[in-house]
PDB file of C-alpha atoms and ligand atoms in Angstrom:
ATOM      1  CA  UNK A   1      72.194  78.851  47.696  1.00  0.00           C
ATOM      2  CA  UNK A   2      75.305  76.702  47.871  1.00  0.00           C
ATOM      3  CA  UNK A   3      74.790  75.897  44.193  1.00  0.00           C
ATOM      4  CA  UNK A   4      74.786  79.612  43.365  1.00  0.00           C
ATOM      5  CA  UNK A   5      77.973  80.086  45.349  1.00  0.00           C
ATOM      6  CA  UNK A   6      79.535  77.089  43.605  1.00  0.00           C
ATOM      7  CA  UNK A   7      78.636  78.544  40.213  1.00  0.00           C
ATOM      8  CA  UNK A   8      80.036  81.925  41.203  1.00  0.00           C
ATOM      9  CA  UNK A   9      83.270  80.339  42.369  1.00  0.00           C
ATOM     10  CA  UNK A  10      83.475  78.309  39.153  1.00  0.00           C
ATOM     11  CA  UNK A  11      83.002  81.492  37.116  1.00  0.00           C
ATOM     12  CA  UNK A  12      85.812  83.242  38.977  1.00  0.00           C
ATOM     13  CA  UNK A  13      88.153  80.289  38.650  1.00  0.00           C
ATOM     14  CA  UNK A  14      87.376  79.539  35.010  1.00  0.00           C
ATOM     15  CA  UNK A  15      90.027  81.813  33.481  1.00  0.00           C
ATOM     16  CA  UNK A  16      92.660  80.318  35.785  1.00  0.00           C
ATOM     17  CA  UNK A  17      91.760  76.804  34.797  1.00  0.00           C
ATOM     18  CA  UNK A  18      92.356  77.448  31.093  1.00  0.00           C
ATOM     19  CA  UNK A  19      95.466  75.477  30.249  1.00  0.00           C
ATOM     20  CA  UNK A  20      97.920  76.710  27.663  1.00  0.00           C
ATOM     21  CA  UNK A  21      97.370  75.214  24.221  1.00  0.00           C
ATOM     22  CA  UNK A  22      99.655  72.379  23.123  1.00  0.00           C
ATOM     23  CA  UNK A  23     102.966  73.622  21.752  1.00  0.00           C
ATOM     24  CA  UNK A  24     104.027  71.890  18.521  1.00  0.00           C
ATOM     25  CA  UNK A  25     107.309  70.037  18.969  1.00  0.00           C
ATOM     26  CA  UNK A  26     107.671  70.904  22.643  1.00  0.00           C
ATOM     27  CA  UNK A  27     105.325  69.109  25.050  1.00  0.00           C
ATOM     28  CA  UNK A  28     107.193  70.637  28.013  1.00  0.00           C
ATOM     29  CA  UNK A  29     106.774  74.224  26.763  1.00  0.00           C
ATOM     30  CA  UNK A  30     106.006  77.070  29.135  1.00  0.00           C
ATOM     31  CA  UNK A  31     103.233  78.221  26.771  1.00  0.00           C
ATOM     32  CA  UNK A  32     100.933  81.216  27.002  1.00  0.00           C
ATOM     33  CA  UNK A  33      98.323  80.747  29.688  1.00  0.00           C
ATOM     34  CA  UNK A  34      95.836  83.431  28.738  1.00  0.00           C
ATOM     35  CA  UNK A  35      95.281  86.654  26.829  1.00  0.00           C
ATOM     36  CA  UNK A  36      93.992  89.877  28.303  1.00  0.00           C
ATOM     37  CA  UNK A  37      92.680  92.887  26.432  1.00  0.00           C
ATOM     38  CA  UNK A  38      94.050  96.234  27.539  1.00  0.00           C
ATOM     39  CA  UNK A  39      92.121  99.424  26.875  1.00  0.00           C
ATOM     40  CA  UNK A  40      93.290 102.985  27.560  1.00  0.00           C
ATOM     41  CA  UNK A  41      89.812 103.840  28.863  1.00  0.00           C
ATOM     42  CA  UNK A  42      90.093 101.478  31.800  1.00  0.00           C
ATOM     43  CA  UNK A  43      93.873 100.965  32.024  1.00  0.00           C
ATOM     44  CA  UNK A  44      95.574 104.112  30.672  1.00  0.00           C
ATOM     45  CA  UNK A  45      98.867 103.447  32.454  1.00  0.00           C
ATOM     46  CA  UNK A  46     100.208 100.165  33.777  1.00  0.00           C
ATOM     47  CA  UNK A  47     103.331  99.155  35.696  1.00  0.00           C
ATOM     48  CA  UNK A  48     104.016  99.880  39.348  1.00  0.00           C
ATOM     49  CA  UNK A  49     107.574 101.111  38.901  1.00  0.00           C
ATOM     50  CA  UNK A  50     106.130 104.487  37.887  1.00  0.00           C
ATOM     51  CA  UNK A  51     102.349 104.286  38.068  1.00  0.00           C
ATOM     52  CA  UNK A  52      99.945 103.480  40.890  1.00  0.00           C
ATOM     53  CA  UNK A  53      98.526 100.348  39.277  1.00  0.00           C
ATOM     54  CA  UNK A  54      99.349  97.546  36.911  1.00  0.00           C
ATOM     55  CA  UNK A  55      97.666  94.835  34.858  1.00  0.00           C
ATOM     56  CA  UNK A  56      95.157  92.577  36.631  1.00  0.00           C
ATOM     57  CA  UNK A  57      97.506  89.631  37.065  1.00  0.00           C
ATOM     58  CA  UNK A  58      97.287  86.732  39.461  1.00  0.00           C
ATOM     59  CA  UNK A  59     100.197  85.575  41.568  1.00  0.00           C
ATOM     60  CA  UNK A  60     102.986  84.111  39.390  1.00  0.00           C
ATOM     61  CA  UNK A  61     101.545  85.580  36.203  1.00  0.00           C
ATOM     62  CA  UNK A  62     104.009  87.506  34.041  1.00  0.00           C
ATOM     63  CA  UNK A  63     103.773  89.660  30.913  1.00  0.00           C
ATOM     64  CA  UNK A  64     107.044  89.686  28.967  1.00  0.00           C
ATOM     65  CA  UNK A  65     108.044  92.857  27.101  1.00  0.00           C
ATOM     66  CA  UNK A  66     111.055  93.707  24.933  1.00  0.00           C
ATOM     67  CA  UNK A  67     112.173  97.248  24.069  1.00  0.00           C
ATOM     68  CA  UNK A  68     114.347  99.010  21.479  1.00  0.00           C
ATOM     69  CA  UNK A  69     114.392  96.424  18.666  1.00  0.00           C
ATOM     70  CA  UNK A  70     114.182  95.024  16.168  1.00  0.00           C
ATOM     71  CA  UNK A  71     117.890  94.339  15.994  1.00  0.00           C
ATOM     72  CA  UNK A  72     119.763  91.908  13.736  1.00  0.00           C
ATOM     73  CA  UNK A  73     121.288  88.946  15.528  1.00  0.00           C
ATOM     74  CA  UNK A  74     119.509  89.405  18.841  1.00  0.00           C
ATOM     75  CA  UNK A  75     115.818  89.876  17.954  1.00  0.00           C
ATOM     76  CA  UNK A  76     115.730  86.669  15.829  1.00  0.00           C
ATOM     77  CA  UNK A  77     117.223  84.742  18.773  1.00  0.00           C
ATOM     78  CA  UNK A  78     114.622  86.193  21.125  1.00  0.00           C
ATOM     79  CA  UNK A  79     111.853  85.261  18.676  1.00  0.00           C
ATOM     80  CA  UNK A  80     113.281  81.743  18.326  1.00  0.00           C
ATOM     81  CA  UNK A  81     113.314  81.253  22.105  1.00  0.00           C
ATOM     82  CA  UNK A  82     109.736  82.516  22.480  1.00  0.00           C
ATOM     83  CA  UNK A  83     108.559  80.347  19.590  1.00  0.00           C
ATOM     84  CA  UNK A  84     110.181  77.238  21.037  1.00  0.00           C
ATOM     85  CA  UNK A  85     108.212  77.764  24.269  1.00  0.00           C
ATOM     86  CA  UNK A  86     105.013  79.033  22.560  1.00  0.00           C
ATOM     87  CA  UNK A  87     105.281  82.198  24.611  1.00  0.00           C
ATOM     88  CA  UNK A  88     103.735  85.434  23.351  1.00  0.00           C
ATOM     89  CA  UNK A  89     105.312  88.733  24.276  1.00  0.00           C
ATOM     90  CA  UNK A  90     105.041  92.442  23.490  1.00  0.00           C
ATOM     91  CA  UNK A  91     107.714  94.295  21.537  1.00  0.00           C
ATOM     92  CA  UNK A  92     108.040  98.072  21.904  1.00  0.00           C
ATOM     93  CA  UNK A  93     109.748  98.972  18.641  1.00  0.00           C
ATOM     94  CA  UNK A  94     112.079 101.839  18.021  1.00  0.00           C
ATOM     95  CA  UNK A  95     111.028 103.471  14.727  1.00  0.00           C
ATOM     96  CA  UNK A  96     114.533 103.784  13.341  1.00  0.00           C
ATOM     97  CA  UNK A  97     115.253 100.126  14.065  1.00  0.00           C
ATOM     98  CA  UNK A  98     111.951  99.023  12.536  1.00  0.00           C
ATOM     99  CA  UNK A  99     112.839 101.102   9.474  1.00  0.00           C
ATOM    100  CA  UNK A 100     116.234  99.404   9.199  1.00  0.00           C
ATOM    101  CA  UNK A 101     115.066  95.851  10.057  1.00  0.00           C
ATOM    102  CA  UNK A 102     111.417  95.533   9.018  1.00  0.00           C
ATOM    103  CA  UNK A 103     111.656  91.771   8.446  1.00  0.00           C
ATOM    104  CA  UNK A 104     112.068  91.096  12.179  1.00  0.00           C
ATOM    105  CA  UNK A 105     109.217  93.441  13.079  1.00  0.00           C
ATOM    106  CA  UNK A 106     106.992  91.583  10.628  1.00  0.00           C
ATOM    107  CA  UNK A 107     108.150  88.260  12.027  1.00  0.00           C
ATOM    108  CA  UNK A 108     107.143  89.351  15.544  1.00  0.00           C
ATOM    109  CA  UNK A 109     103.647  90.130  14.276  1.00  0.00           C
ATOM    110  CA  UNK A 110     103.451  86.917  12.222  1.00  0.00           C
ATOM    111  CA  UNK A 111     104.284  84.919  15.351  1.00  0.00           C
ATOM    112  CA  UNK A 112     101.366  86.567  17.188  1.00  0.00           C
ATOM    113  CA  UNK A 113     103.332  88.881  19.452  1.00  0.00           C
ATOM    114  CA  UNK A 114     101.950  92.342  20.180  1.00  0.00           C
ATOM    115  CA  UNK A 115     103.808  95.186  18.490  1.00  0.00           C
ATOM    116  CA  UNK A 116     103.844  98.449  20.451  1.00  0.00           C
ATOM    117  CA  UNK A 117     105.828 101.667  20.109  1.00  0.00           C
ATOM    118  CA  UNK A 118     108.794 103.377  21.743  1.00  0.00           C
ATOM    119  CA  UNK A 119     109.512 106.604  19.684  1.00  0.00           C
ATOM    120  CA  UNK A 120     111.671 106.936  16.570  1.00  0.00           C
ATOM    121  CA  UNK A 121     115.140 107.533  18.023  1.00  0.00           C
ATOM    122  CA  UNK A 122     114.822 107.083  21.794  1.00  0.00           C
ATOM    123  CA  UNK A 123     115.149 110.662  23.123  1.00  0.00           C
ATOM    124  CA  UNK A 124     113.957 111.450  26.637  1.00  0.00           C
ATOM    125  CA  UNK A 125     110.688 113.289  26.071  1.00  0.00           C
ATOM    126  CA  UNK A 126     109.876 114.680  29.502  1.00  0.00           C
ATOM    127  CA  UNK A 127     111.657 118.041  29.089  1.00  0.00           C
ATOM    128  CA  UNK A 128     110.910 118.530  25.399  1.00  0.00           C
ATOM    129  CA  UNK A 129     108.235 120.941  24.151  1.00  0.00           C
ATOM    130  CA  UNK A 130     104.981 118.998  23.895  1.00  0.00           C
ATOM    131  CA  UNK A 131     104.644 119.378  20.097  1.00  0.00           C
ATOM    132  CA  UNK A 132     108.208 118.220  19.511  1.00  0.00           C
ATOM    133  CA  UNK A 133     107.787 115.255  21.846  1.00  0.00           C
ATOM    134  CA  UNK A 134     104.577 114.225  20.145  1.00  0.00           C
ATOM    135  CA  UNK A 135     106.191 114.562  16.702  1.00  0.00           C
ATOM    136  CA  UNK A 136     108.917 112.158  17.856  1.00  0.00           C
ATOM    137  CA  UNK A 137     106.314 109.702  19.161  1.00  0.00           C
ATOM    138  CA  UNK A 138     104.363 109.926  15.900  1.00  0.00           C
ATOM    139  CA  UNK A 139     107.454 109.511  13.735  1.00  0.00           C
ATOM    140  CA  UNK A 140     108.195 106.287  15.601  1.00  0.00           C
ATOM    141  CA  UNK A 141     104.624 105.016  15.253  1.00  0.00           C
ATOM    142  CA  UNK A 142     104.639 105.826  11.508  1.00  0.00           C
ATOM    143  CA  UNK A 143     107.854 103.928  10.844  1.00  0.00           C
ATOM    144  CA  UNK A 144     106.775 100.970  12.971  1.00  0.00           C
ATOM    145  CA  UNK A 145     103.417 100.768  11.212  1.00  0.00           C
ATOM    146  CA  UNK A 146     105.086 101.026   7.806  1.00  0.00           C
ATOM    147  CA  UNK A 147     107.579  98.294   8.688  1.00  0.00           C
ATOM    148  CA  UNK A 148     104.942  95.942  10.067  1.00  0.00           C
ATOM    149  CA  UNK A 149     101.813  96.667   8.013  1.00  0.00           C
ATOM    150  CA  UNK A 150     103.119  98.662   5.010  1.00  0.00           C
ATOM    151  CA  UNK A 151     101.104 101.763   5.901  1.00  0.00           C
ATOM    152  CA  UNK A 152     102.266 104.963   7.543  1.00  0.00           C
ATOM    153  CA  UNK A 153      99.812 106.176  10.148  1.00  0.00           C
ATOM    154  CA  UNK A 154      99.978 107.859  13.538  1.00  0.00           C
ATOM    155  CA  UNK A 155      96.884 106.065  14.843  1.00  0.00           C
ATOM    156  CA  UNK A 156      98.520 102.726  15.667  1.00  0.00           C
ATOM    157  CA  UNK A 157      96.933  99.294  15.153  1.00  0.00           C
ATOM    158  CA  UNK A 158      98.211  98.298  18.595  1.00  0.00           C
ATOM    159  CA  UNK A 159      97.912 101.426  20.761  1.00  0.00           C
ATOM    160  CA  UNK A 160     100.601 100.464  23.270  1.00  0.00           C
ATOM    161  CA  UNK A 161     103.496 102.825  24.025  1.00  0.00           C
ATOM    162  CA  UNK A 162     106.448 102.906  26.387  1.00  0.00           C
ATOM    163  CA  UNK A 163     108.381 106.111  27.078  1.00  0.00           C
ATOM    164  CA  UNK A 164     112.153 105.835  26.560  1.00  0.00           C
ATOM    165  CA  UNK A 165     113.753 105.856  29.997  1.00  0.00           C
ATOM    166  CA  UNK A 166     110.173 106.045  31.415  1.00  0.00           C
ATOM    167  CA  UNK A 167     110.616 109.824  30.936  1.00  0.00           C
ATOM    168  CA  UNK A 168     107.072 111.140  30.701  1.00  0.00           C
ATOM    169  CA  UNK A 169     105.243 114.132  32.122  1.00  0.00           C
ATOM    170  CA  UNK A 170     101.646 114.954  32.940  1.00  0.00           C
ATOM    171  CA  UNK A 171     100.928 116.691  29.599  1.00  0.00           C
ATOM    172  CA  UNK A 172     102.302 113.773  27.563  1.00  0.00           C
ATOM    173  CA  UNK A 173     100.479 111.184  29.669  1.00  0.00           C
ATOM    174  CA  UNK A 174      97.244 113.135  29.189  1.00  0.00           C
ATOM    175  CA  UNK A 175      97.813 113.273  25.417  1.00  0.00           C
ATOM    176  CA  UNK A 176      98.362 109.522  25.217  1.00  0.00           C
ATOM    177  CA  UNK A 177      95.249 108.936  27.242  1.00  0.00           C
ATOM    178  CA  UNK A 178      93.205 111.240  24.950  1.00  0.00           C
ATOM    179  CA  UNK A 179      94.505 109.316  21.954  1.00  0.00           C
ATOM    180  CA  UNK A 180      93.502 105.978  23.485  1.00  0.00           C
ATOM    181  CA  UNK A 181      97.108 104.798  23.719  1.00  0.00           C
ATOM    182  CA  UNK A 182      97.993 102.655  26.746  1.00  0.00           C
ATOM    183  CA  UNK A 183     101.266 103.695  28.401  1.00  0.00           C
ATOM    184  CA  UNK A 184     103.275 100.713  29.606  1.00  0.00           C
ATOM    185  CA  UNK A 185     105.672 101.036  32.471  1.00  0.00           C
ATOM    186  CA  UNK A 186     107.033  97.910  34.135  1.00  0.00           C
ATOM    187  CA  UNK A 187     106.788  96.040  37.419  1.00  0.00           C
ATOM    188  CA  UNK A 188     110.254  94.554  37.200  1.00  0.00           C
ATOM    189  CA  UNK A 189     113.207  94.965  34.877  1.00  0.00           C
ATOM    190  CA  UNK A 190     116.330  93.036  34.033  1.00  0.00           C
ATOM    191  CA  UNK A 191     118.759  96.010  34.065  1.00  0.00           C
ATOM    192  CA  UNK A 192     120.042  94.453  30.853  1.00  0.00           C
ATOM    193  CA  UNK A 193     121.413  97.836  29.784  1.00  0.00           C
ATOM    194  CA  UNK A 194     124.255  97.006  32.203  1.00  0.00           C
ATOM    195  CA  UNK A 195     126.801  94.611  30.718  1.00  0.00           C
ATOM    196  CA  UNK A 196     126.800  91.240  32.481  1.00  0.00           C
ATOM    197  CA  UNK A 197     127.079  87.590  31.517  1.00  0.00           C
ATOM    198  CA  UNK A 198     123.921  85.756  30.460  1.00  0.00           C
ATOM    199  CA  UNK A 199     124.192  83.701  33.639  1.00  0.00           C
ATOM    200  CA  UNK A 200     124.395  86.796  35.862  1.00  0.00           C
ATOM    201  CA  UNK A 201     121.481  88.249  33.904  1.00  0.00           C
ATOM    202  CA  UNK A 202     119.443  85.117  34.479  1.00  0.00           C
ATOM    203  CA  UNK A 203     120.049  85.073  38.226  1.00  0.00           C
ATOM    204  CA  UNK A 204     119.322  88.781  38.604  1.00  0.00           C
ATOM    205  CA  UNK A 205     115.994  88.768  36.792  1.00  0.00           C
ATOM    206  CA  UNK A 206     114.806  85.561  38.470  1.00  0.00           C
ATOM    207  CA  UNK A 207     115.601  87.017  41.903  1.00  0.00           C
ATOM    208  CA  UNK A 208     113.698  90.217  41.065  1.00  0.00           C
ATOM    209  CA  UNK A 209     110.722  88.277  39.723  1.00  0.00           C
ATOM    210  CA  UNK A 210     110.594  86.210  42.903  1.00  0.00           C
ATOM    211  CA  UNK A 211     110.498  89.486  44.858  1.00  0.00           C
ATOM    212  CA  UNK A 212     107.556  91.048  42.984  1.00  0.00           C
ATOM    213  CA  UNK A 213     105.757  87.737  42.334  1.00  0.00           C
ATOM    214  CA  UNK A 214     103.838  88.934  39.249  1.00  0.00           C
ATOM    215  CA  UNK A 215     103.793  91.726  36.699  1.00  0.00           C
ATOM    216  CA  UNK A 216     105.198  93.285  33.547  1.00  0.00           C
ATOM    217  CA  UNK A 217     108.810  92.275  32.931  1.00  0.00           C
ATOM    218  CA  UNK A 218     111.045  94.580  30.881  1.00  0.00           C
ATOM    219  CA  UNK A 219     113.893  93.297  28.706  1.00  0.00           C
ATOM    220  CA  UNK A 220     115.731  94.659  25.662  1.00  0.00           C
ATOM    221  CA  UNK A 221     115.807  92.416  22.589  1.00  0.00           C
ATOM    222  CA  UNK A 222     118.800  94.428  21.362  1.00  0.00           C
ATOM    223  CA  UNK A 223     121.011  92.871  24.047  1.00  0.00           C
ATOM    224  CA  UNK A 224     123.020  89.705  23.361  1.00  0.00           C
ATOM    225  CA  UNK A 225     123.069  88.770  27.055  1.00  0.00           C
ATOM    226  CA  UNK A 226     119.261  88.829  27.108  1.00  0.00           C
ATOM    227  CA  UNK A 227     118.886  86.843  23.882  1.00  0.00           C
ATOM    228  CA  UNK A 228     121.302  84.236  25.244  1.00  0.00           C
ATOM    229  CA  UNK A 229     119.690  83.824  28.639  1.00  0.00           C
ATOM    230  CA  UNK A 230     116.141  83.657  27.343  1.00  0.00           C
ATOM    231  CA  UNK A 231     115.944  79.874  26.703  1.00  0.00           C
ATOM    232  CA  UNK A 232     117.101  78.943  30.250  1.00  0.00           C
ATOM    233  CA  UNK A 233     114.986  81.774  31.673  1.00  0.00           C
ATOM    234  CA  UNK A 234     111.772  80.463  30.093  1.00  0.00           C
ATOM    235  CA  UNK A 235     112.645  76.928  31.167  1.00  0.00           C
ATOM    236  CA  UNK A 236     113.184  78.112  34.742  1.00  0.00           C
ATOM    237  CA  UNK A 237     109.896  80.040  34.804  1.00  0.00           C
ATOM    238  CA  UNK A 238     108.091  76.834  33.911  1.00  0.00           C
ATOM    239  CA  UNK A 239     109.954  74.875  36.581  1.00  0.00           C
ATOM    240  CA  UNK A 240     109.039  77.490  39.202  1.00  0.00           C
ATOM    241  CA  UNK A 241     105.363  77.521  38.269  1.00  0.00           C
ATOM    242  CA  UNK A 242     105.144  80.941  36.598  1.00  0.00           C
ATOM    243  CA  UNK A 243     102.587  81.491  33.845  1.00  0.00           C
ATOM    244  CA  UNK A 244     102.653  83.823  30.853  1.00  0.00           C
ATOM    245  CA  UNK A 245      99.884  86.280  30.050  1.00  0.00           C
ATOM    246  CA  UNK A 246      99.719  87.950  26.641  1.00  0.00           C
ATOM    247  CA  UNK A 247      98.374  91.497  26.294  1.00  0.00           C
ATOM    248  CA  UNK A 248      96.445  92.617  23.222  1.00  0.00           C
ATOM    249  CA  UNK A 249      94.484  95.784  22.400  1.00  0.00           C
ATOM    250  CA  UNK A 250      90.810  95.928  23.332  1.00  0.00           C
ATOM    251  CA  UNK A 251      88.663  94.550  20.547  1.00  0.00           C
ATOM    252  CA  UNK A 252      91.326  92.060  19.428  1.00  0.00           C
ATOM    253  CA  UNK A 253      90.419  88.427  19.597  1.00  0.00           C
ATOM    254  CA  UNK A 254      90.925  87.559  23.226  1.00  0.00           C
ATOM    255  CA  UNK A 255      91.740  83.946  22.477  1.00  0.00           C
ATOM    256  CA  UNK A 256      94.831  81.991  21.652  1.00  0.00           C
ATOM    257  CA  UNK A 257      95.002  81.245  17.955  1.00  0.00           C
TER     258      UNK A 257
HETATM  259 ZN1   ZN B 301     114.233 101.908  25.336  1.00  0.00          ZN
END
């Protein structure tokens, strides 16, 4: 009996015990601890700022997300910082920015980040007629897919979406769910739309992360203050014992590669 319990405990602990893979050139890297698959059937909406539940994360596990890019100057710096620490994140692209800067969108994919969607031009969709709102969503997905994969389609390879300004409504949430697209909210955000120094930004987001203890973190890779504070931020997460979880669509390879 005790052996069965021991095996059961080992099975539960196994995912936690998986250490991040070695990071070339940086033995002290934060790394990516594990990968979880997210499926709209079981997790249609995640992030406790606006929804009742979030991703199944352990204490001190974080999922890093970046909205509104890709943007020249800042997105490459964000990608450099993530690469240096072997951290995988999720980028919610704006279609018009992916159209203008496809090379950075492709780089995000090439460096094994997840590439989700965030409309074409960032309007608030909650008070728009449903058909118009969905056309805006689809236009964004089409441009993102063309930038990243060279094919225009409204059925995205990575069915992850975040509403601009979190402005959704019941009809739109139902549509996304029917389409098998996971809607990402957030558990904590950096408020990096407010101008502040990189140092202020760093202190603010670390304090908020300490408060929530785990969850989906929202940044904007279009912001210079965020790009600048990212290297010390990742370093500090490691020092404080936080671990990074990468989210991928269901059916993707759930392993680090
Ligand atoms: Zn946005």
